[in-house]
Coordinates of C-alpha atoms (C1' of nucleotides) in Angstrom, one line a residue:
Chain U
X21 CA -3.9 36.6 -15.3
X22 CA -5.9 36.5 -12.0
X23 CA -8.0 33.5 -11.0
X24 CA -11.4 34.0 -12.5
X25 CA -14.6 32.8 -11.1
X26 CA -14.7 30.0 -13.7
X27 CA -11.4 28.8 -12.6
X28 CA -12.6 28.5 -9.0
X29 CA -15.6 26.6 -10.1
X30 CA -13.6 24.3 -12.2
X31 CA -11.1 23.6 -9.4
X32 CA -14.0 22.8 -7.1
X33 CA -15.4 20.4 -9.6
X34 CA -12.0 18.7 -10.0
X35 CA -11.9 18.3 -6.3
X36 CA -15.4 16.9 -6.1
X37 CA -14.5 14.4 -8.8
X38 CA -11.4 13.3 -6.9
X39 CA -13.4 13.0 -3.6
X40 CA -16.1 11.0 -5.3
X41 CA -13.7 8.7 -6.9
X42 CA -11.9 8.2 -3.6
X43 CA -15.2 7.4 -1.8
X44 CA -16.1 4.8 -4.4
X45 CA -12.6 3.3 -4.2
X46 CA -12.8 2.9 -0.4
X47 CA -16.4 1.7 -0.4
X48 CA -16.5 -0.6 -3.4
X49 CA -13.0 -1.3 -4.5
X50 CA -10.8 -0.2 -7.4
X51 CA -12.8 -1.9 -10.1
X52 CA -15.8 0.1 -9.2
X53 CA -14.1 3.4 -9.9
X54 CA -15.6 3.9 -13.3
X55 CA -16.3 7.2 -15.1
X56 CA -20.0 6.4 -15.2
X57 CA -20.1 5.6 -11.5
X58 CA -18.4 8.8 -10.5
X59 CA -20.6 10.8 -12.8
X60 CA -23.7 9.0 -11.5
X61 CA -22.8 9.8 -8.0
X62 CA -22.3 13.5 -8.9
X63 CA -25.5 13.8 -10.8
X64 CA -23.8 14.1 -14.1
X65 CA -23.2 12.0 -17.2
X66 CA -19.9 10.3 -17.9
X67 CA -18.8 12.3 -21.0
X68 CA -18.9 15.5 -18.9
X69 CA -15.8 14.2 -17.0
X70 CA -13.8 14.5 -20.1
X71 CA -13.9 18.2 -19.6
X72 CA -11.7 17.6 -16.6
X73 CA -9.6 14.5 -17.4
X74 CA -8.3 13.2 -20.7
X75 CA -9.3 9.7 -19.9
X76 CA -10.2 7.2 -17.2
X77 CA -6.6 6.4 -16.7
X78 CA -5.6 10.0 -16.1
X79 CA -8.3 10.4 -13.6
X80 CA -7.0 7.4 -11.8
X81 CA -3.4 8.8 -11.9
X82 CA -4.7 12.0 -10.4
X83 CA -6.4 10.0 -7.7
X84 CA -3.2 8.2 -7.0
X85 CA -1.4 11.5 -6.6
X86 CA -4.0 12.7 -4.1
X87 CA -3.6 9.5 -2.1
X88 CA 0.2 9.8 -2.1
X89 CA -0.1 13.3 -0.7
X90 CA -2.5 12.1 1.9
X91 CA -0.1 9.3 2.9
X92 CA 2.8 11.8 3.0
X93 CA 0.8 14.1 5.3
X94 CA -0.2 11.3 7.6
X95 CA 3.4 10.2 7.9
X96 CA 4.6 13.7 8.6
X97 CA 2.0 13.9 11.4
X98 CA 3.3 10.6 12.9
X99 CA 6.9 11.8 12.7
X100 CA 6.4 15.2 14.2
X101 CA 4.4 13.7 17.0
X102 CA 7.7 12.5 18.3
X103 CA 9.8 15.0 20.3
X104 CA 12.4 16.9 18.2
X105 CA 15.6 15.3 19.4
X106 CA 14.5 11.7 19.2
X107 CA 15.5 10.7 15.8
X108 CA 15.3 7.0 16.5
X109 CA 11.7 7.5 17.7
X110 CA 10.9 9.4 14.6
X111 CA 12.2 6.6 12.4
X112 CA 10.2 4.0 14.3
X113 CA 7.1 6.1 14.2
X114 CA 7.4 6.6 10.4
X115 CA 7.9 2.8 9.9
X116 CA 5.0 1.9 12.1
X117 CA 2.9 4.7 10.7
X118 CA 3.5 3.5 7.2
X119 CA 2.2 0.0 8.1
X120 CA -0.7 1.4 10.0
X121 CA -1.8 3.6 7.1
X122 CA -1.4 0.7 4.7
X123 CA -3.6 -1.6 6.8
X124 CA -6.2 1.1 7.3
X125 CA -6.2 1.9 3.6
X126 CA -5.6 -1.4 1.9
X127 CA -7.3 -0.5 -1.4
X128 CA -5.5 2.8 -1.6
X129 CA -2.3 1.0 -0.8
X130 CA -2.9 -1.5 -3.6
X131 CA -3.3 1.4 -6.0
X132 CA -0.1 3.1 -4.9
X133 CA 2.2 0.1 -4.4
X134 CA 0.5 -2.9 -6.1
X135 CA 1.4 -4.2 -9.5
X136 CA 1.4 -1.3 -11.9
X137 CA -2.0 -1.0 -13.6
X138 CA -2.0 -1.8 -17.3
X139 CA -2.6 1.4 -19.3
X140 CA -1.3 3.4 -16.3
X141 CA 2.3 3.2 -17.4
X142 CA 4.4 4.0 -14.3
X143 CA 7.0 5.6 -16.7
X144 CA 5.0 8.8 -17.5
X145 CA 7.1 11.9 -17.2
X146 CA 6.1 15.2 -15.6
X147 CA 3.1 13.5 -14.1
X148 CA 1.2 14.7 -11.1
X149 CA 1.1 11.3 -9.5
X150 CA 4.8 10.8 -10.2
X151 CA 5.6 14.1 -8.5
X152 CA 3.5 13.1 -5.4
X153 CA 5.2 9.8 -5.3
X154 CA 8.6 11.5 -5.3
X155 CA 7.5 13.8 -2.5
X156 CA 6.5 10.7 -0.6
X157 CA 9.8 9.1 -1.2
X158 CA 11.6 12.1 0.4
X159 CA 9.7 11.5 3.6
X160 CA 11.7 8.4 4.4
X161 CA 14.8 9.6 2.6
X162 CA 15.2 12.8 4.6
X163 CA 14.6 10.9 7.9
X164 CA 17.3 8.5 6.9
X165 CA 19.7 11.2 5.9
X166 CA 19.0 13.1 9.2
X167 CA 19.7 9.9 11.0
X168 CA 23.0 9.5 9.2
X169 CA 24.0 13.1 10.0
X170 CA 23.4 12.6 13.7
X171 CA 24.4 9.0 14.4
X172 CA 26.8 7.8 11.7
X173 CA 25.7 4.2 11.8
X174 CA 28.2 1.8 10.1
X175 CA 28.0 1.5 6.4
X176 CA 30.1 -0.4 3.9
X177 CA 33.0 1.4 2.3
X178 CA 32.7 2.2 -1.4
X179 CA 35.1 -0.6 -2.3
X180 CA 33.1 -3.1 -0.4
X181 CA 30.0 -2.5 -2.5
X182 CA 29.1 -4.7 -5.4
X183 CA 30.7 -3.0 -8.5
X184 CA 27.5 -3.6 -10.4
X185 CA 25.8 -1.4 -7.8
X186 CA 28.3 1.4 -7.4
X187 CA 27.4 3.2 -10.6
X188 CA 23.7 3.0 -9.9
X189 CA 24.1 4.3 -6.4
X190 CA 26.3 7.1 -7.6
X191 CA 23.8 8.2 -10.2
X192 CA 21.0 8.1 -7.7
X193 CA 23.0 10.2 -5.3
X194 CA 24.2 12.8 -7.8
X195 CA 21.0 13.2 -9.8
X196 CA 18.3 12.7 -7.2
X197 CA 19.5 13.1 -3.7
X198 CA 22.2 15.7 -4.5
X199 CA 23.8 15.5 -1.1
X200 CA 27.4 14.5 -0.6
X201 CA 27.2 11.0 1.0
X202 CA 29.1 7.7 1.1
X203 CA 27.5 5.3 -1.3
X204 CA 27.1 2.9 1.5
X205 CA 24.5 5.1 3.1
X206 CA 22.4 4.9 0.0
X207 CA 22.8 1.1 -0.2
X208 CA 21.6 0.9 3.4
X209 CA 18.7 3.1 2.7
X210 CA 17.6 1.0 -0.2
X211 CA 18.0 -2.2 1.8
X212 CA 15.9 -0.8 4.6
X213 CA 13.2 0.5 2.2
X214 CA 13.0 -2.9 0.4
X215 CA 12.5 -4.7 3.7
X216 CA 10.0 -2.2 5.0
X217 CA 7.8 -1.8 1.9
X218 CA 8.3 -5.4 1.0
X219 CA 7.1 -6.6 4.4
X220 CA 4.1 -4.2 4.4
X221 CA 3.1 -5.2 0.9
X222 CA 3.1 -8.8 1.7
X223 CA 0.9 -8.3 4.8
X224 CA -1.5 -5.9 3.1
X225 CA -2.0 -8.2 0.2
X226 CA -2.7 -11.1 2.4
X227 CA 0.3 -13.1 1.4
X228 CA 1.1 -14.1 4.9
X229 CA -2.4 -15.4 5.6
X230 CA -1.3 -18.9 4.8
X231 CA 0.4 -18.9 8.2
X232 CA -0.5 -15.9 10.3
X233 CA -3.7 -14.2 11.3
X234 CA -1.9 -11.2 12.6
X235 CA 1.6 -10.6 11.1
X236 CA 2.1 -7.6 13.4
X237 CA 4.8 -9.3 15.5
X238 CA 6.7 -10.3 12.4
X239 CA 6.6 -6.6 11.3
X240 CA 7.8 -5.5 14.7
X241 CA 10.6 -8.0 14.5
X242 CA 11.6 -6.6 11.1
X243 CA 11.6 -3.0 12.5
X244 CA 13.8 -4.2 15.3
X245 CA 16.3 -5.7 12.8
X246 CA 16.3 -2.6 10.7
X247 CA 16.8 -0.6 13.8
X248 CA 19.7 -2.7 14.8
X249 CA 21.3 -2.2 11.4
X250 CA 21.0 1.6 11.8
X251 CA 22.0 1.7 15.5
X252 CA 18.6 3.0 16.6
X253 CA 17.7 3.0 20.2
X254 CA 14.7 0.7 20.0
X255 CA 11.5 1.4 21.8
X256 CA 8.4 -0.8 21.6
X257 CA 5.3 0.6 20.0
X258 CA 3.2 2.8 22.1
X259 CA -0.2 1.1 21.6
Chain P
X24 CA -16.4 -45.4 -13.8
X25 CA -13.7 -45.5 -16.5
X26 CA -12.7 -42.4 -18.4
X27 CA -15.0 -42.1 -21.4
X28 CA -14.2 -40.6 -24.7
X29 CA -16.2 -37.5 -23.9
X30 CA -14.2 -37.0 -20.7
X31 CA -11.0 -37.0 -22.7
X32 CA -12.3 -34.5 -25.2
X33 CA -13.5 -32.3 -22.4
X34 CA -10.2 -32.4 -20.6
X35 CA -8.4 -31.5 -23.8
X36 CA -10.7 -28.5 -24.3
X37 CA -10.1 -27.3 -20.8
X38 CA -6.4 -27.5 -21.4
X39 CA -6.7 -25.6 -24.6
X40 CA -8.6 -22.9 -22.9
X41 CA -6.0 -22.6 -20.2
X42 CA -3.2 -22.5 -22.8
X43 CA -5.0 -19.9 -24.8
X44 CA -5.6 -17.8 -21.7
X45 CA -2.0 -18.1 -20.7
X46 CA -0.8 -17.1 -24.1
X47 CA -3.0 -14.0 -24.1
X48 CA -1.8 -13.2 -20.6
X49 CA 1.8 -13.3 -21.6
X50 CA 1.3 -11.5 -25.0
X51 CA -1.2 -8.8 -24.1
X52 CA -1.4 -8.5 -20.3
X53 CA -3.9 -9.6 -17.7
X54 CA -6.6 -7.1 -18.7
X55 CA -6.7 -8.8 -22.2
X56 CA -7.6 -12.2 -20.8
X57 CA -11.3 -11.9 -21.5
X58 CA -13.8 -14.7 -22.2
X59 CA -14.5 -13.3 -25.6
X60 CA -10.8 -13.0 -26.5
X61 CA -10.1 -16.6 -25.5
X62 CA -13.1 -17.8 -27.4
X63 CA -12.2 -15.8 -30.4
X64 CA -8.7 -17.2 -30.4
X65 CA -10.1 -20.7 -30.2
X66 CA -12.7 -20.2 -32.9
X67 CA -15.6 -20.3 -30.5
X68 CA -18.0 -17.9 -28.9
X69 CA -17.8 -16.7 -25.4
X70 CA -20.9 -18.4 -23.9
X71 CA -19.4 -21.8 -24.8
X72 CA -16.7 -21.3 -22.2
X73 CA -19.4 -21.4 -19.6
X74 CA -19.6 -25.2 -20.3
X75 CA -16.1 -25.4 -18.7
X76 CA -15.9 -22.6 -16.2
X77 CA -18.6 -21.1 -14.0
X78 CA -17.4 -17.6 -14.6
X79 CA -14.6 -15.5 -15.8
X80 CA -13.2 -15.3 -12.3
X81 CA -13.1 -19.1 -12.0
X82 CA -11.2 -19.4 -15.3
X83 CA -8.7 -16.9 -14.0
X84 CA -8.3 -18.9 -10.7
X85 CA -7.7 -22.0 -12.7
X86 CA -5.1 -20.2 -14.7
X87 CA -3.5 -19.1 -11.5
X88 CA -3.4 -22.7 -10.4
X89 CA -1.7 -23.7 -13.6
X90 CA 0.9 -21.0 -13.2
X91 CA 1.6 -21.9 -9.6
X92 CA 2.3 -25.5 -10.7
X93 CA 4.6 -24.3 -13.4
X94 CA 6.5 -22.1 -11.0
X95 CA 6.8 -25.0 -8.6
X96 CA 8.1 -27.3 -11.3
X97 CA 10.6 -24.7 -12.4
X98 CA 11.9 -24.3 -8.9
X99 CA 12.2 -28.0 -8.3
X100 CA 14.3 -28.1 -11.5
X101 CA 16.5 -25.4 -10.1
X102 CA 16.8 -27.2 -6.8
X103 CA 17.6 -30.6 -8.1
X104 CA 20.2 -29.2 -10.5
X105 CA 22.4 -28.7 -7.4
X106 CA 24.2 -31.8 -6.1
X107 CA 22.4 -33.8 -3.5
X108 CA 24.5 -33.0 -0.5
X109 CA 24.8 -29.2 -1.0
X110 CA 21.8 -28.0 1.0
X111 CA 23.1 -24.4 1.0
X112 CA 23.5 -24.5 -2.7
X113 CA 19.9 -25.7 -3.1
X114 CA 18.6 -23.0 -0.9
X115 CA 20.5 -20.3 -2.9
X116 CA 19.3 -21.9 -6.1
X117 CA 15.7 -21.8 -5.0
X118 CA 15.9 -18.2 -4.0
X119 CA 17.6 -17.1 -7.2
X120 CA 15.4 -19.3 -9.2
X121 CA 12.3 -17.7 -7.7
X122 CA 13.6 -14.2 -8.6
X123 CA 14.6 -15.3 -12.1
X124 CA 11.2 -16.9 -12.8
X125 CA 9.5 -13.8 -11.5
X126 CA 11.4 -11.4 -13.7
X127 CA 11.0 -13.6 -16.7
X128 CA 7.2 -13.9 -16.0
X129 CA 6.2 -10.6 -14.6
X130 CA 2.6 -10.7 -15.6
X131 CA 2.1 -14.2 -14.3
X132 CA 3.9 -13.2 -11.1
X133 CA 1.6 -10.2 -10.7
X134 CA -1.4 -12.6 -11.0
X135 CA 0.0 -14.9 -8.3
X136 CA 1.6 -12.5 -5.9
X137 CA 0.1 -9.1 -6.6
X138 CA -2.8 -7.5 -4.9
X139 CA -5.6 -10.0 -4.7
X140 CA -8.0 -9.4 -7.6
X141 CA -11.4 -8.1 -6.7
X142 CA -14.0 -10.8 -7.2
X143 CA -11.2 -13.4 -6.9
X144 CA -11.5 -13.6 -3.1
X145 CA -8.2 -15.3 -1.9
X146 CA -10.2 -16.9 0.8
X147 CA -12.0 -19.5 -1.2
X148 CA -11.9 -23.0 0.2
X149 CA -11.1 -26.3 -1.6
X150 CA -10.0 -24.3 -4.6
X151 CA -7.7 -25.6 -7.3
X152 CA -5.6 -22.5 -7.2
X153 CA -5.4 -22.6 -3.5
X154 CA -4.2 -26.1 -3.6
X155 CA -1.5 -25.3 -6.1
X156 CA -0.4 -22.3 -4.0
X157 CA -0.1 -24.6 -1.0
X158 CA 2.0 -27.0 -3.0
X159 CA 4.2 -24.1 -4.1
X160 CA 4.6 -23.1 -0.5
X161 CA 5.9 -26.5 0.5
X162 CA 8.8 -26.1 -2.0
X163 CA 10.5 -23.5 0.2
X164 CA 9.2 -24.9 3.4
X165 CA 10.6 -28.4 2.9
X166 CA 13.9 -26.9 1.8
X167 CA 13.9 -24.9 5.0
X168 CA 13.1 -27.9 7.2
X169 CA 15.7 -30.0 5.5
X170 CA 18.2 -27.2 6.2
X171 CA 17.2 -27.2 9.8
X172 CA 17.5 -31.0 10.1
X173 CA 21.0 -30.9 8.7
X174 CA 22.6 -27.7 10.0
X175 CA 20.6 -26.5 13.1
X176 CA 21.2 -22.8 12.6
X177 CA 20.5 -20.7 15.7
X178 CA 16.9 -19.9 16.4
X179 CA 15.2 -18.1 19.2
X180 CA 13.9 -20.1 22.1
X181 CA 10.2 -20.3 22.6
X182 CA 10.3 -17.8 25.5
X183 CA 12.2 -15.3 23.5
X184 CA 9.4 -15.1 20.9
X185 CA 6.8 -12.4 21.0
X186 CA 3.9 -13.9 23.0
X187 CA 1.5 -12.5 20.4
X188 CA 3.3 -14.7 17.8
X189 CA 3.7 -18.0 19.8
X190 CA 0.1 -19.0 19.5
X191 CA 0.0 -18.4 15.7
X192 CA 3.3 -20.2 15.1
X193 CA 2.1 -23.1 17.2
X194 CA -1.1 -23.3 15.2
X195 CA 0.7 -23.2 11.9
X196 CA 3.1 -25.8 13.0
X197 CA 0.5 -28.2 14.4
X198 CA -2.2 -27.8 11.8
X199 CA -0.2 -27.3 8.6
X200 CA 3.4 -28.4 8.9
X201 CA 2.8 -31.2 11.3
X202 CA 6.4 -31.7 12.1
X203 CA 7.8 -31.4 15.6
X204 CA 9.9 -28.3 15.5
X205 CA 10.9 -25.4 17.8
X206 CA 8.7 -22.4 17.1
X207 CA 11.8 -20.4 16.4
X208 CA 12.4 -22.3 13.2
X209 CA 9.0 -21.3 11.9
X210 CA 9.6 -17.7 12.9
X211 CA 12.8 -17.7 11.0
X212 CA 11.1 -19.3 8.0
X213 CA 8.5 -16.6 7.9
X214 CA 11.1 -13.9 8.3
X215 CA 13.1 -15.3 5.4
X216 CA 10.1 -15.7 3.2
X217 CA 8.9 -12.2 3.9
X218 CA 12.2 -10.8 2.9
X219 CA 12.6 -13.0 -0.2
X220 CA 9.1 -12.5 -1.6
X221 CA 8.9 -8.9 -0.4
X222 CA 12.1 -8.1 -2.2
X223 CA 11.2 -9.9 -5.4
X224 CA 7.8 -8.3 -5.5
X225 CA 9.2 -4.8 -5.2
X226 CA 11.6 -5.4 -8.0
X227 CA 9.1 -7.1 -10.3
X228 CA 6.5 -4.4 -9.8
X229 CA 9.1 -1.7 -10.5
X230 CA 9.0 -0.1 -7.1
X231 CA 12.7 0.2 -7.1
X232 CA 12.9 2.0 -10.4
X233 CA 13.0 5.3 -8.7
X234 CA 16.6 4.6 -7.8
X235 CA 17.9 1.5 -9.6
X236 CA 17.9 0.3 -13.1
X237 CA 19.0 -3.2 -12.1
X238 CA 18.2 -4.2 -8.5
X239 CA 20.0 -7.5 -8.9
X240 CA 22.9 -6.6 -6.6
X241 CA 20.4 -5.6 -3.9
X242 CA 18.7 -8.9 -4.2
X243 CA 22.0 -10.7 -4.0
X244 CA 22.8 -8.8 -0.9
X245 CA 19.5 -9.8 0.6
X246 CA 20.2 -13.5 -0.2
X247 CA 23.5 -13.1 1.5
X248 CA 22.0 -11.7 4.6
X249 CA 19.4 -14.5 4.7
X250 CA 22.1 -17.0 4.2
X251 CA 24.1 -15.5 7.1
X252 CA 21.0 -15.8 9.3
X253 CA 20.7 -19.5 8.4
X254 CA 24.4 -20.3 8.5
X255 CA 24.5 -21.1 4.8
X256 CA 27.8 -21.4 3.1
X257 CA 27.4 -18.7 0.6
X258 CA 28.4 -19.1 -3.0
X259 CA 28.0 -16.3 -5.6
X260 CA 25.5 -17.0 -8.5
X261 CA 26.8 -19.1 -11.3
X262 CA 25.9 -16.8 -14.2
Chain A
dT15 C1' -32.6 -49.8 -35.1
dC16 C1' -35.0 -46.1 -33.0
dA17 C1' -36.1 -43.0 -29.6
dC18 C1' -34.1 -40.4 -25.9
dT19 C1' -30.9 -38.0 -23.1
dT20 C1' -26.9 -35.5 -22.5
dG21 C1' -23.5 -32.2 -23.6
dC22 C1' -21.4 -28.7 -26.7
dG23 C1' -21.9 -24.8 -29.2
dT24 C1' -24.5 -20.7 -31.3
dG25 C1' -27.1 -16.2 -31.6
dA26 C1' -29.5 -12.7 -29.5
dA27 C1' -30.0 -9.9 -25.8
dC28 C1' -29.1 -7.2 -21.2
dG29 C1' -26.6 -4.0 -18.7
dC30 C1' -22.3 -2.6 -17.8
dC31 C1' -17.9 -0.1 -19.4
dG32 C1' -14.7 3.9 -22.0
dT33 C1' -14.9 6.9 -25.5
dT34 C1' -16.4 10.0 -29.4
dA35 C1' -19.3 13.3 -31.8
dA36 C1' -22.9 16.5 -32.4
dC37 C1' -25.6 19.5 -30.0
dT38 C1' -27.6 23.0 -26.4
dC39 C1' -27.4 26.5 -23.2
dG40 C1' -25.7 30.1 -20.2
dC41 C1' -21.9 32.8 -18.5
dT42 C1' -18.3 35.8 -19.8
dA43 C1' -15.4 38.8 -22.1
dA44 C1' -14.8 42.2 -25.7
Chain E
dT3 C1' -25.0 43.7 -26.8
dT4 C1' -23.2 40.1 -28.9
dA5 C1' -19.9 36.5 -30.1
dG6 C1' -17.6 32.8 -28.3
dC7 C1' -16.3 29.6 -25.1
dG8 C1' -17.0 26.2 -21.5
dA9 C1' -19.9 22.8 -19.3
dG10 C1' -23.1 19.8 -19.9
dT11 C1' -26.4 16.8 -22.6
dT12 C1' -28.0 12.7 -25.6
dA13 C1' -26.9 9.2 -28.9
dA14 C1' -24.0 6.0 -30.6
dC15 C1' -19.9 2.5 -31.2
dG16 C1' -17.5 -1.4 -29.8
dG17 C1' -16.1 -4.4 -26.0
dC18 C1' -17.0 -6.7 -21.8
dG19 C1' -19.4 -10.7 -18.6
dT20 C1' -23.4 -13.1 -18.4
dT21 C1' -28.1 -15.4 -19.4
dC22 C1' -31.4 -17.7 -22.1
dA23 C1' -33.5 -20.2 -25.8
dC24 C1' -32.3 -23.0 -29.2
dG25 C1' -30.0 -26.5 -32.6
dC26 C1' -27.3 -30.3 -33.2
dA27 C1' -24.4 -34.3 -32.8
dA28 C1' -22.8 -38.0 -30.0
dG29 C1' -23.7 -41.4 -26.8
dT30 C1' -27.4 -44.6 -24.5
dG31 C1' -30.9 -48.0 -23.6
dA32 C1' -34.8 -50.8 -25.4

DNA sequence: TCACTTGCGTGAACGCCGTTAACTCGCTAA
DNA sequence: TTAGCGAGTTAACGGCGTTCACGCAAGTGA
């Protein structure tokens, strides 16, 4: 079954819808991304969009998927801009790149990492957005694993880990990562990720404004601490 | 000007509106908190609510203020349940209490600490919600300062702090805290707060579900680390 | 007591929104 | 060549925030 002309047109329309939705999101905020607004912008009427998406929610999920992919691409660019051997540098670049992207795309970030939208259950299976999110997750995870392979930073032994955590870590390792690793590595990964994403979220959502105008130094401090935990050779940001 | 009968009735209605809104929020989620739904529930019509609030957004902000106050009250209860001398215990109780409240009130938490709602600019001045948020902030801040007074945990000296941060910390200290303190104490406070709220947010919003079913142990690990940084005498949670 | 103000609430309406249903039209595949 | 399918339309439903004109009762001053 070759790709027919119709199929190409359809794919192009889907892309145009995504792009339009994206532009509205950036320009006018998430609440302005309505079916009618998208259709209006494209010279169509709202019901026509139902030929391409089952509902408003599904369109949004698709948009989320697109944005995840874009973020992943941006991070990979940041990472591969660092010379091949410098794994510490790559890790720092990814962390800073994540924050930079988040600050430059606050509304998109809110869609990806904010409170889960009602009606957009984050629990959907076999979802496009879900898949893109997983791919994104691998970006940091592979970096982390590579770091572990090369530097063997100190991690807690299995019997030093909270028993309530051991089972969960094992499941995550065996079912998702599927690489033979000490559980302590995974615990460290999660700890780092919580700090990184947690810190970025707070800053992006303005929850540090009560004290700071520019939380950049606090973020850098955090990166430094994470680096220390992982035995990274720290280098200050380029800019 | 004494409080007239009208004033009392009016205040009662305002409270009933808040309560109704709150109930709808808890039962049906934030998107269900509409003027019409509130009015319906109260046996009124939507336009009547405009006698009490300028707009839907302002009603929501008021609701946020109420919830902040409730959270503050809950935390103070947790804190004062710990014997007077045990400042470490109080700090741990507050941290765990914050997480417990957040998990037990996910929708409310999202309203307070999620991405700022569009149309609900977080930058409003002299706002009721803003005021309640500030009061909430003092809960942890005073605990932190009390800890500093009593235990003098190690903090960086002024000239060890990122110059880009010094000015901001000084301004926050002089204009908000108004207590004579080394800037390093404030830096530490912010670092702790970022980790605490960042971690709780991630968990509440389900952004650790990709790996963990119960992030509790990770949170406890975080509390432990924070405790170590502040020289707390760590005690495992009661429950 | 009587007129008057003030505040609370209603109903109708406007323009948004997501969604559904019935319909048209042109391309495509048999 | 023709039947059918896919993409698009218009009309409509119910829900939303919001505005406006109006009624009505409670409080107020003479």
